[in-house]
XYZ file of C-alpha atoms in Angstrom:
720
model
C 171.041 -237.655 84.771
C 171.502 -236.687 81.124
C 175.117 -236.829 79.993
C 176.545 -233.854 78.043
C 176.592 -233.990 74.254
C 180.024 -234.728 72.781
C 181.280 -231.598 71.022
C 184.636 -230.483 69.613
C 185.022 -228.183 72.614
C 184.359 -231.034 75.055
C 186.854 -233.277 73.269
C 189.519 -230.547 73.437
C 188.740 -229.907 77.119
C 189.572 -233.571 77.739
C 193.032 -233.113 76.237
C 192.274 -235.232 73.170
C 193.492 -234.145 69.739
C 191.116 -234.545 66.741
C 193.134 -237.489 65.368
C 193.018 -239.195 68.776
C 189.261 -238.777 68.902
C 189.035 -240.208 65.372
C 191.043 -243.182 66.625
C 188.519 -243.675 69.437
C 185.669 -243.701 66.914
C 187.514 -246.353 64.889
C 188.139 -248.522 67.955
C 184.578 -248.526 69.291
C 182.700 -247.970 66.001
C 180.424 -245.297 67.480
C 180.413 -242.038 69.393
C 181.548 -242.515 73.016
C 179.373 -241.693 75.985
C 180.505 -238.832 78.207
C 181.835 -241.342 80.749
C 183.687 -243.216 77.996
C 185.201 -239.969 76.747
C 186.447 -239.298 80.283
C 187.915 -242.813 80.504
C 189.782 -242.454 77.202
C 190.967 -239.002 78.254
C 192.300 -240.393 81.536
C 194.050 -243.382 79.992
C 195.434 -241.637 76.912
C 196.784 -238.482 78.518
C 200.525 -238.001 78.776
C 200.596 -238.558 82.530
C 199.154 -242.083 82.305
C 200.159 -243.322 78.840
C 203.682 -241.878 78.357
C 202.715 -241.530 74.706
C 205.524 -239.071 73.892
C 208.258 -240.871 75.828
C 207.555 -244.634 75.585
C 209.693 -245.034 72.481
C 212.716 -243.619 74.277
C 212.075 -245.100 77.716
C 212.416 -248.561 76.166
C 216.070 -247.797 75.427
C 216.990 -247.396 79.114
C 219.142 -249.939 80.934
C 216.670 -251.659 83.283
C 218.082 -255.095 84.097
C 220.762 -256.679 86.238
C 221.216 -259.618 88.596
C 219.953 -257.456 91.473
C 216.696 -256.499 89.707
C 213.636 -258.527 90.721
C 211.132 -256.233 88.970
C 211.947 -253.348 86.668
C 209.730 -250.645 85.132
C 206.052 -251.384 84.513
C 204.853 -252.122 88.031
C 203.895 -249.694 90.788
C 207.554 -249.518 91.878
C 210.881 -251.189 91.168
C 212.061 -254.164 93.231
C 215.758 -254.800 93.934
C 217.360 -257.678 95.840
C 219.433 -256.685 98.892
C 220.301 -260.227 99.976
C 219.094 -262.462 102.821
C 215.668 -262.860 101.213
C 214.958 -259.117 101.380
C 214.199 -256.522 98.725
C 214.054 -252.737 98.580
C 211.057 -251.391 96.641
C 211.211 -247.780 95.459
C 210.021 -245.165 93.008
C 210.018 -241.406 92.380
C 207.029 -239.575 90.934
C 206.042 -235.993 90.204
C 203.219 -233.917 91.633
C 204.207 -230.739 89.824
C 201.010 -229.308 88.386
C 198.844 -229.823 91.499
C 201.578 -228.400 93.756
C 201.698 -225.187 91.731
C 197.922 -224.785 91.908
C 197.523 -225.765 95.577
C 200.979 -226.218 97.143
C 200.081 -227.785 100.487
C 197.664 -230.438 99.231
C 199.527 -230.914 95.957
C 202.744 -231.802 97.767
C 201.009 -233.775 100.534
C 199.173 -236.018 98.088
C 202.383 -236.453 96.112
C 203.880 -238.002 99.245
C 200.748 -240.079 99.846
C 200.680 -241.376 96.287
C 204.310 -242.475 96.228
C 203.947 -244.224 99.596
C 200.975 -246.203 98.208
C 203.033 -247.195 95.153
C 205.483 -248.823 97.552
C 203.189 -250.511 100.041
C 200.794 -251.787 97.387
C 203.663 -254.167 96.494
C 203.870 -255.501 100.041
C 206.654 -253.248 101.366
C 206.657 -251.281 104.587
C 207.942 -247.759 103.734
C 211.239 -246.908 105.472
C 212.368 -243.703 103.755
C 211.164 -240.704 101.753
C 212.903 -237.913 99.835
C 211.763 -234.892 97.855
C 213.421 -233.009 94.999
C 211.962 -229.509 94.752
C 212.429 -226.770 92.144
C 211.011 -223.258 92.581
C 211.124 -219.926 90.792
C 213.303 -217.026 91.892
C 212.903 -216.086 95.570
C 212.022 -212.564 94.389
C 209.052 -213.850 92.362
C 205.769 -212.950 94.114
C 204.559 -216.571 94.226
C 207.753 -218.334 95.319
C 207.614 -217.807 99.101
C 203.991 -219.018 99.164
C 204.881 -222.106 97.129
C 207.936 -223.001 99.215
C 206.032 -222.630 102.480
C 203.030 -224.624 101.241
C 205.020 -227.417 99.614
C 207.344 -227.938 102.590
C 204.416 -227.876 105.018
C 202.501 -230.331 102.839
C 205.405 -232.783 102.625
C 206.116 -232.521 106.345
C 202.492 -232.649 107.409
C 201.770 -235.822 105.439
C 205.041 -237.695 105.942
C 205.301 -236.847 109.640
C 201.758 -237.958 110.388
C 202.119 -241.139 108.328
C 205.383 -241.925 110.105
C 208.124 -242.262 107.490
C 211.537 -240.570 107.834
C 212.468 -237.986 105.213
C 216.188 -238.579 104.675
C 217.262 -236.487 101.680
C 216.469 -234.596 98.520
C 217.293 -231.243 97.002
C 215.898 -227.718 96.641
C 216.742 -225.297 93.833
C 215.606 -221.875 92.596
C 215.675 -220.543 89.034
C 213.576 -218.137 86.976
C 212.607 -220.999 84.633
C 210.419 -222.434 87.433
C 208.550 -219.159 88.088
C 205.481 -220.540 86.360
C 205.864 -224.238 87.201
C 207.378 -225.535 90.421
C 208.517 -229.167 90.526
C 207.678 -231.517 93.390
C 209.271 -234.940 92.867
C 208.495 -237.376 95.683
C 210.483 -240.560 96.382
C 209.652 -243.454 98.686
C 211.350 -246.743 99.481
C 210.193 -249.744 101.480
C 211.323 -253.200 102.546
C 209.708 -256.533 101.724
C 210.588 -260.212 101.723
C 211.449 -261.389 98.218
C 208.860 -264.195 98.438
C 206.093 -261.814 99.569
C 205.955 -259.230 96.786
C 202.562 -258.330 95.327
C 201.899 -257.392 91.715
C 199.038 -255.713 89.885
C 198.187 -258.239 87.132
C 194.723 -259.687 87.665
C 194.253 -263.440 87.234
C 191.326 -265.824 87.301
C 187.857 -265.317 85.818
C 184.922 -264.341 87.987
C 187.201 -263.134 90.762
C 185.845 -260.334 92.960
C 187.251 -256.845 92.378
C 187.379 -255.106 95.749
C 187.540 -251.412 96.614
C 189.610 -250.674 99.735
C 190.284 -247.615 101.873
C 188.697 -244.167 101.959
C 185.444 -243.115 100.328
C 185.277 -241.542 96.862
C 184.573 -237.828 96.544
C 184.752 -235.258 93.794
C 188.300 -234.090 94.574
C 190.860 -234.609 91.865
C 188.380 -235.291 89.047
C 190.403 -234.811 85.865
C 193.700 -234.434 87.724
C 195.739 -236.605 85.364
C 194.434 -234.739 82.327
C 195.241 -231.413 83.996
C 198.776 -232.674 84.655
C 199.206 -233.351 80.928
C 198.664 -229.792 79.728
C 200.388 -226.427 79.890
C 199.156 -223.722 82.246
C 197.699 -220.406 81.087
C 195.607 -217.647 82.633
C 192.830 -220.144 83.497
C 195.036 -221.756 86.168
C 192.752 -220.867 89.104
C 189.904 -222.779 87.450
C 191.998 -225.951 87.846
C 192.061 -225.835 91.660
C 189.244 -228.439 92.048
C 191.417 -230.966 90.156
C 193.822 -231.122 93.119
C 193.305 -234.011 95.525
C 192.996 -233.729 99.303
C 195.055 -236.066 101.469
C 194.549 -237.660 104.897
C 197.780 -239.190 106.239
C 196.101 -240.864 109.214
C 193.756 -242.743 106.883
C 196.754 -243.720 104.764
C 198.558 -245.070 107.828
C 195.540 -247.261 108.599
C 195.415 -248.300 104.953
C 199.076 -249.350 105.106
C 198.552 -251.499 108.183
C 195.348 -253.010 106.799
C 196.980 -253.822 103.440
C 200.032 -255.459 105.032
C 197.760 -257.494 107.312
C 195.594 -258.431 104.328
C 198.662 -259.530 102.353
C 199.828 -261.699 105.254
C 196.403 -263.426 105.237
C 196.978 -264.841 101.725
C 193.834 -263.134 100.406
C 195.296 -261.090 97.550
C 195.485 -262.168 93.905
C 196.566 -258.710 92.709
C 196.498 -255.200 94.089
C 196.918 -251.696 92.677
C 196.769 -248.277 94.293
C 194.294 -245.720 92.959
C 196.525 -242.846 91.898
C 196.283 -240.839 88.687
C 192.883 -241.358 87.027
C 191.702 -243.238 90.119
C 189.331 -246.159 89.635
C 189.744 -246.027 85.848
C 193.509 -246.449 85.683
C 193.765 -248.988 88.506
C 191.059 -251.260 87.063
C 192.308 -251.009 83.476
C 195.938 -251.703 84.404
C 195.017 -254.733 86.519
C 192.886 -256.171 83.755
C 195.295 -255.378 80.941
C 198.328 -256.884 82.676
C 196.352 -260.050 83.368
C 194.789 -260.278 79.918
C 191.294 -260.030 81.398
C 188.264 -257.801 81.241
C 186.698 -255.990 84.214
C 183.064 -255.312 85.033
C 182.367 -252.635 87.667
C 179.083 -251.824 89.425
C 179.438 -248.236 90.626
C 176.418 -248.404 92.955
C 178.677 -250.355 95.321
C 181.505 -247.795 95.347
C 181.722 -246.145 98.804
C 180.921 -242.456 98.278
C 181.296 -239.473 100.583
C 179.215 -237.126 98.422
C 175.640 -237.414 97.203
C 174.530 -237.888 93.596
C 177.946 -238.628 92.137
C 177.864 -239.505 88.449
C 179.633 -242.422 86.802
C 182.017 -239.936 85.192
C 182.934 -238.433 88.574
C 183.413 -241.795 90.263
C 185.577 -243.173 87.472
C 187.835 -240.077 87.300
C 187.960 -239.027 90.949
C 191.448 -239.000 92.396
C 190.336 -239.109 96.014
C 193.281 -240.328 98.047
C 194.005 -243.340 100.272
C 192.259 -245.909 98.052
C 193.276 -249.310 96.633
C 191.774 -251.809 94.223
C 192.278 -255.539 94.700
C 191.404 -258.816 93.047
C 190.489 -261.105 95.949
C 190.536 -264.847 96.489
C 186.756 -265.403 96.887
C 187.054 -267.830 99.777
C 188.920 -265.169 101.765
C 186.210 -262.514 101.581
C 185.038 -262.688 105.198
C 188.568 -262.655 106.596
C 189.607 -259.768 104.358
C 186.501 -257.734 105.162
C 187.088 -258.199 108.888
C 190.602 -256.798 108.582
C 189.396 -253.605 106.891
C 186.475 -253.152 109.248
C 188.922 -253.474 112.165
C 190.966 -250.603 110.721
C 187.757 -248.582 110.130
C 188.194 -248.557 106.354
C 185.785 -249.290 103.528
C 185.763 -252.734 101.946
C 183.357 -253.172 99.037
C 183.087 -255.693 96.219
C 182.567 -253.404 93.235
C 183.045 -255.774 90.298
C 184.532 -258.939 88.870
C 187.047 -260.143 86.324
C 185.621 -261.400 83.008
C 187.028 -263.378 80.079
C 186.051 -260.843 77.420
C 188.352 -257.945 76.568
C 185.812 -255.458 77.919
C 185.728 -252.659 80.452
C 182.072 -252.491 81.453
C 180.803 -249.788 83.825
C 177.325 -250.108 85.290
C 175.560 -247.418 87.308
C 172.000 -247.901 88.370
C 170.394 -249.924 85.631
C 172.476 -248.306 82.911
C 175.626 -249.317 81.072
C 177.669 -246.123 81.286
C 180.694 -247.504 79.459
C 181.487 -250.633 77.453
C 184.943 -250.458 75.924
C 187.659 -252.855 74.745
C 189.893 -252.824 77.824
C 193.217 -253.571 76.118
C 192.777 -250.578 73.798
C 192.675 -248.266 76.815
C 196.092 -249.221 78.127
C 198.579 -251.095 75.965
C 197.019 -249.741 72.750
C 197.128 -246.092 73.790
C 198.627 -243.739 71.213
C 202.389 -243.761 70.950
C 204.207 -240.944 69.215
C 207.595 -240.651 67.609
C 207.601 -236.902 68.012
C 209.902 -234.790 65.834
C 212.971 -233.643 67.723
C 216.048 -231.577 67.089
C 219.351 -232.007 68.842
C 220.267 -229.225 71.248
C 222.909 -227.070 69.506
C 226.425 -227.391 70.862
C 227.072 -224.707 73.470
C 229.363 -221.845 72.535
C 232.745 -221.879 74.270
C 232.852 -220.228 77.676
C 233.852 -216.581 77.537
C 236.412 -215.065 79.918
C 235.550 -215.445 83.608
C 236.367 -212.290 85.612
C 238.831 -212.543 88.443
C 237.127 -212.895 91.817
C 238.422 -213.096 95.350
C 237.794 -216.754 96.336
C 236.156 -215.813 99.646
C 233.819 -213.474 97.755
C 233.073 -216.343 95.372
C 232.317 -218.681 98.282
C 230.023 -216.082 99.844
C 228.120 -215.782 96.542
C 227.438 -219.517 96.742
C 226.640 -219.989 100.439
C 224.614 -216.775 100.523
C 222.296 -218.020 97.744
C 219.283 -220.221 98.565
C 220.545 -222.768 96.026
C 223.635 -223.598 98.062
C 222.825 -222.299 101.547
C 222.175 -224.731 104.387
C 218.710 -226.289 103.914
C 217.874 -226.951 107.570
C 214.861 -224.613 107.224
C 213.369 -227.265 104.960
C 214.303 -230.573 106.516
C 213.840 -229.493 110.113
C 210.118 -229.413 109.255
C 210.310 -233.101 108.386
C 210.524 -235.998 110.818
C 213.871 -237.521 109.891
C 214.168 -239.957 112.808
C 210.775 -241.684 113.062
C 211.115 -245.514 113.124
C 214.505 -244.971 114.850
C 216.551 -246.464 112.004
C 217.887 -243.251 110.402
C 221.676 -243.334 110.599
C 222.395 -240.254 108.494
C 219.808 -237.475 108.291
C 219.516 -234.821 105.542
C 222.129 -232.125 105.116
C 225.250 -234.256 104.767
C 224.914 -235.951 101.372
C 223.115 -239.271 100.937
C 220.693 -240.292 103.692
C 221.268 -243.667 105.321
C 218.675 -245.922 106.971
C 219.397 -249.133 108.858
C 217.710 -252.324 107.599
C 216.004 -253.116 110.876
C 217.231 -256.207 112.655
C 220.225 -256.707 110.338
C 223.762 -255.267 110.045
C 222.806 -253.787 106.643
C 221.826 -250.251 105.710
C 220.444 -248.509 102.624
C 221.638 -245.159 101.275
C 219.372 -242.766 99.349
C 220.056 -239.703 97.192
C 218.441 -237.626 94.445
C 220.405 -235.566 91.947
C 220.312 -233.509 88.752
C 221.905 -230.245 87.585
C 219.328 -228.705 85.223
C 221.728 -226.044 83.882
C 223.928 -228.843 82.563
C 220.969 -230.608 80.939
C 219.825 -227.455 79.183
C 223.302 -226.777 77.798
C 223.971 -230.403 76.860
C 221.143 -232.884 77.474
C 223.294 -235.950 76.800
C 226.143 -234.988 79.154
C 223.640 -233.556 81.646
C 221.717 -236.838 81.706
C 224.960 -238.760 82.225
C 226.002 -236.351 84.975
C 222.751 -236.736 86.935
C 223.284 -240.503 87.109
C 227.001 -240.147 87.844
C 226.390 -237.672 90.670
C 223.804 -239.964 92.269
C 226.274 -242.864 91.953
C 229.003 -240.728 93.567
C 226.777 -239.597 96.432
C 226.058 -243.215 97.335
C 229.733 -244.105 96.989
C 230.737 -241.173 99.222
C 228.960 -242.778 102.199
C 230.545 -246.146 101.438
C 227.470 -247.701 99.794
C 227.524 -249.905 96.710
C 225.133 -248.283 94.186
C 222.275 -250.703 93.443
C 219.702 -249.111 91.153
C 217.891 -245.889 90.316
C 214.504 -244.373 89.549
C 214.077 -241.443 87.166
C 211.660 -238.524 87.257
C 211.863 -236.824 83.867
C 210.514 -233.261 84.099
C 210.375 -231.342 80.805
C 208.335 -228.762 78.926
C 206.030 -229.296 75.937
C 207.160 -232.365 73.917
C 205.302 -231.094 70.863
C 208.106 -228.536 70.482
C 211.001 -230.293 68.669
C 213.642 -228.523 70.756
C 211.999 -229.703 74.013
C 211.608 -233.226 72.653
C 215.297 -233.036 71.732
C 216.139 -232.276 75.360
C 214.147 -235.320 76.504
C 215.737 -237.626 73.931
C 219.263 -236.395 74.678
C 218.810 -236.737 78.437
C 217.390 -240.274 78.148
C 220.318 -241.279 75.933
C 222.752 -239.909 78.514
C 220.932 -241.550 81.427
C 220.830 -244.872 79.587
C 224.538 -244.774 78.775
C 225.525 -243.924 82.349
C 223.306 -246.634 83.803
C 224.827 -249.240 81.454
C 228.455 -248.362 82.170
C 227.929 -248.031 85.924
C 225.745 -251.204 86.211
C 223.108 -248.982 87.754
C 219.737 -249.957 86.231
C 216.623 -247.784 86.166
C 213.898 -249.897 87.811
C 210.998 -247.424 87.993
C 210.164 -243.837 87.212
C 207.834 -241.168 85.987
C 207.658 -238.675 83.127
C 206.206 -235.210 83.685
C 205.792 -233.165 80.521
C 204.026 -229.908 79.613
C 205.689 -228.079 82.520
C 205.093 -224.744 80.776
C 203.142 -221.608 81.516
C 202.226 -219.188 78.737
C 204.668 -220.998 76.462
C 207.668 -220.723 78.814
C 209.103 -224.077 79.821
C 211.118 -225.158 82.843
C 214.769 -226.101 82.718
C 214.955 -229.753 81.655
C 215.097 -231.559 85.003
C 215.586 -235.341 84.801
C 215.863 -236.123 88.515
C 217.634 -239.351 89.450
C 216.631 -241.004 92.733
C 219.094 -243.699 93.707
C 219.608 -246.468 96.260
C 222.824 -248.048 97.504
C 223.553 -250.920 99.890
C 225.906 -251.090 102.840
C 226.477 -254.750 103.717
C 227.356 -253.578 107.212
C 227.170 -250.255 109.009
C 230.885 -250.752 109.663
C 231.348 -249.816 105.973
C 229.679 -246.413 106.446
C 231.759 -243.293 105.768
C 230.072 -240.724 107.985
C 232.695 -239.084 110.154
C 233.752 -235.455 110.357
C 237.188 -233.943 109.820
C 239.016 -232.877 112.972
C 241.895 -230.549 113.793
C 244.946 -231.545 111.750
C 243.164 -233.859 109.278
C 244.265 -233.469 105.673
C 242.085 -232.808 102.626
C 242.666 -234.959 99.550
C 240.925 -234.696 96.159
C 240.387 -237.926 94.220
C 240.191 -237.300 90.470
C 241.684 -234.832 88.071
C 240.943 -231.100 88.357
C 241.064 -229.197 85.070
C 238.951 -226.268 86.231
C 235.754 -226.569 84.150
C 233.660 -223.452 84.805
C 231.065 -223.750 82.013
C 227.508 -223.780 83.470
C 229.066 -223.706 86.952
C 227.412 -222.603 90.170
C 230.024 -219.845 90.563
C 229.232 -218.479 87.122
C 225.506 -218.396 87.908
C 225.571 -217.137 91.504
C 228.465 -214.659 91.297
C 228.050 -213.325 87.755
C 224.462 -214.200 86.753
C 225.780 -216.149 83.772
C 224.686 -219.464 82.282
C 227.104 -220.034 79.434
C 229.626 -222.573 78.254
C 229.157 -226.317 77.972
C 228.280 -228.793 80.702
C 231.276 -230.694 82.097
C 232.128 -233.903 80.249
C 231.442 -237.130 82.150
C 233.996 -239.941 81.731
C 231.968 -242.912 82.967
C 234.893 -245.331 83.056
C 236.754 -242.853 85.251
C 233.678 -242.389 87.446
C 233.636 -246.107 88.051
C 237.371 -246.380 88.631
C 237.533 -243.500 91.118
C 234.364 -244.507 92.946
C 235.433 -248.140 93.285
C 238.791 -246.957 94.625
C 237.129 -244.845 97.323
C 234.861 -247.702 98.419
C 237.800 -250.133 98.513
C 239.791 -247.712 100.691
C 237.010 -246.437 102.928
C 238.764 -247.643 106.105
C 241.470 -245.005 105.529
C 238.901 -242.194 105.224
C 237.118 -240.253 107.994
C 234.795 -238.193 105.817
C 233.995 -237.986 102.113
C 231.838 -236.015 99.715
C 231.568 -235.905 95.965
C 232.565 -232.727 94.139
C 229.751 -231.254 92.076
C 228.032 -227.830 92.223
C 230.482 -225.267 93.600
C 233.501 -227.528 93.185
C 236.222 -227.930 95.788
C 235.584 -224.590 97.514
C 231.973 -225.329 98.403
C 232.614 -228.986 99.277
C 235.558 -228.174 101.550
C 233.604 -225.406 103.281
C 230.545 -227.630 103.833
C 232.677 -230.466 105.218
C 234.537 -228.114 107.582
C 231.435 -226.159 108.646
C 229.560 -229.368 109.436
C 232.418 -230.352 111.751
C 232.719 -226.892 113.303
C 236.355 -226.503 112.279
C 238.132 -224.211 109.853
C 240.105 -225.312 106.812
C 242.818 -224.187 104.429
C 243.045 -224.992 100.704
C 246.473 -224.259 99.248
C 245.195 -222.516 96.119
C 243.485 -219.296 95.155
C 242.952 -220.270 91.506
C 239.299 -219.859 90.521
C 239.231 -222.932 88.253
C 240.894 -225.130 90.879
C 238.517 -223.965 93.605
C 235.205 -223.629 91.768
C 235.621 -225.849 88.687
C 233.040 -228.614 88.362
C 235.089 -231.383 86.740
C 233.403 -234.735 87.286
C 234.529 -238.081 88.781
C 235.959 -236.319 91.840
C 235.676 -236.677 95.615
C 237.021 -234.719 98.566
C 238.116 -236.916 101.473
C 239.435 -236.138 104.932
C 242.095 -238.429 106.364
C 244.129 -238.320 109.536
C 247.721 -237.236 108.927
C 248.804 -240.811 109.742
C 246.525 -242.334 107.049
C 247.140 -239.762 104.303
C 250.381 -241.258 102.965
C 248.926 -244.758 102.861
C 245.838 -243.437 101.048
C 247.925 -241.574 98.458
C 250.164 -244.643 97.979
C 247.080 -246.803 97.390
C 245.823 -244.305 94.786
C 249.148 -244.394 92.923
C 249.094 -248.200 92.956
C 245.539 -248.195 91.545
C 246.377 -245.624 88.866
C 243.951 -243.144 90.443
C 244.724 -239.411 90.540
C 244.725 -238.166 94.152
C 246.272 -234.977 95.491
C 246.725 -233.352 98.871
C 244.962 -229.959 98.693
C 244.869 -228.623 102.231
C 244.259 -229.185 105.908
C 241.376 -228.892 108.385
C 241.642 -226.983 111.643
C 241.464 -223.603 113.342
C 238.495 -221.262 113.035
C 239.315 -219.639 109.690
C 238.485 -220.602 106.104
C 241.396 -219.862 103.763
C 241.947 -220.203 100.028
C 245.563 -219.261 99.392
C 246.017 -215.793 100.894
C 242.264 -215.049 101.078
C 240.527 -215.883 104.348
C 237.479 -215.204 106.522
C 236.348 -216.321 109.985
C 234.413 -219.604 109.979
C 231.784 -218.053 112.284
C 231.050 -215.245 109.809
C 230.714 -217.653 106.878
C 228.669 -220.116 108.922
C 226.180 -217.412 109.913
C 225.726 -216.482 106.251
C 225.418 -220.145 105.197
C 222.847 -221.025 107.863
C 220.742 -217.903 107.533
C 220.506 -217.335 103.773
C 217.769 -219.841 102.939
C 215.244 -218.630 105.514
C 216.014 -215.039 104.583
C 215.391 -215.754 100.896
C 211.992 -217.395 101.425
C 210.800 -215.371 104.425
C 208.339 -213.443 102.273
């Protein structure tokens, strides 16, 4: 088959700028073949190379005594004691989910699960952070339905509990929804597998499902803005098969136990190209591939298609040669393909053979570690104007504005479509803050959360970045867990616009500072840029996925308030309403600055709560919606009413940071408040739980009426 002639139009269609193409010519000293152009395009796009963000990602806090492996591998690895590790990562599948919501979201789940089990971990938990356009937008209901079905369909069939996440709606996502998928797994610390190839002449083995034409060019598509040609991009979305992935998991774990694996890498973005190049580059070796041996499910596939296909449920491995028969038998038992498709070589070459032709012969190291890296111009986000006057509002009316909006309504419509209890180790399911999963066969448990408030980040990227980390840290603390480490999923618009690049830089600086002060390292992550359609970008959305450890389930804070329990707020309430949920939901306003985050105070107040957890029945952090929303959610979840002894809007709806709401029995309240005074921690009695009415000062409403609104608003908003 004759390959297309390289033209300026073809180069541009591959997402390569003229100066990048000139760089390719310098590196290889000739014009690339069509297959080589595709390989460079795959490896040098934003999605795979992080060329706009690498400079800033290096500044993040990524180390600590608990960190076994930080960023750079398929997922981060963190010690949880007793010879065990938790392995986790969060990654975006934004562009494909907007084009084809069901498959886009499903393969996002599949891809993140492979990132975890390719390192030798059995997945134990999943989460998803989702951002959609306004419910009134004609595409939103279709996207919500497809994405939630895709996540549930894949995760449920694979058999991993979905234990948390978040869902938000805002006009800025009308043209680009965000689907950020998180997975975590468990492994023994002495049985962790890495992707760096080693040894010369070692067989390179293809594992899993056959290669088709789905997803060709997916990574390049995910590194560009959308325009009116969006429907033409549908073939770049992959198609997932969770039952094949489940077999692949079991086969891989069995293979790893057989001591056959030198290195292993999942085939995700850019498929065979990226997995082979990364394995070779990390090991300082070259790779030679013979594509005739690649298992194919479609006839007459070209070298270009095979190298760039993003067909799902596939792995690439460097195998100990003497173990070939044993390894092959394992994969044949699980009815999966096992094919030796190449070998490691001493030369720094990436050689692709198809038929009797050399389709590509490139310096391998130049494809990965020598990809372009940009120090893009950026401008600092201007300081937000002071918040204008906030109109008086009846506090019950304010609460109804929050709980009647899909942003803050009960999300059961979403998570009831997910299997939250499979594997029988889920201790705390979605809907109540951080999810908690037992570490099977031990007294330990792991807590999981994902958090960001994009309005804050837009107004003040630095404080917004800090706040995302601090809120994740608080959510783990609120269930009694010691925060261990985090993964970041940085979703932004076009980095070639200095104001967007400024948002990214500011947010990374804030995230880095918070992680340092809170001893909460970033161990893995993903950057998703060019989330724009027709020049309109999303809200900057740096999602933080986080993991905490409970040494024993006896340390878990997971009770409910009961009749007569008292409500206590830890932390100082000033009444910050800038960029608040009340301002947005009740008045349609997004003005003022983000709340300031005092990281030392975050640590002090959080440590105090954990140290005094035995005196607490229930706890939640205070964030979106402030005290009013938190107190209502805590009471509604318990089926009891509550009274807060204030009707002041700032006191009720302010979003000051470093705060928690706790419920204590009347007998424990004095001891808790005494302990706070002794520790120099601000804590104040604010009300009481009980009855069947929700009251803020003199304003009140029946719990049943508010509960019906809260539990019905989400489905009503997305029923279209």
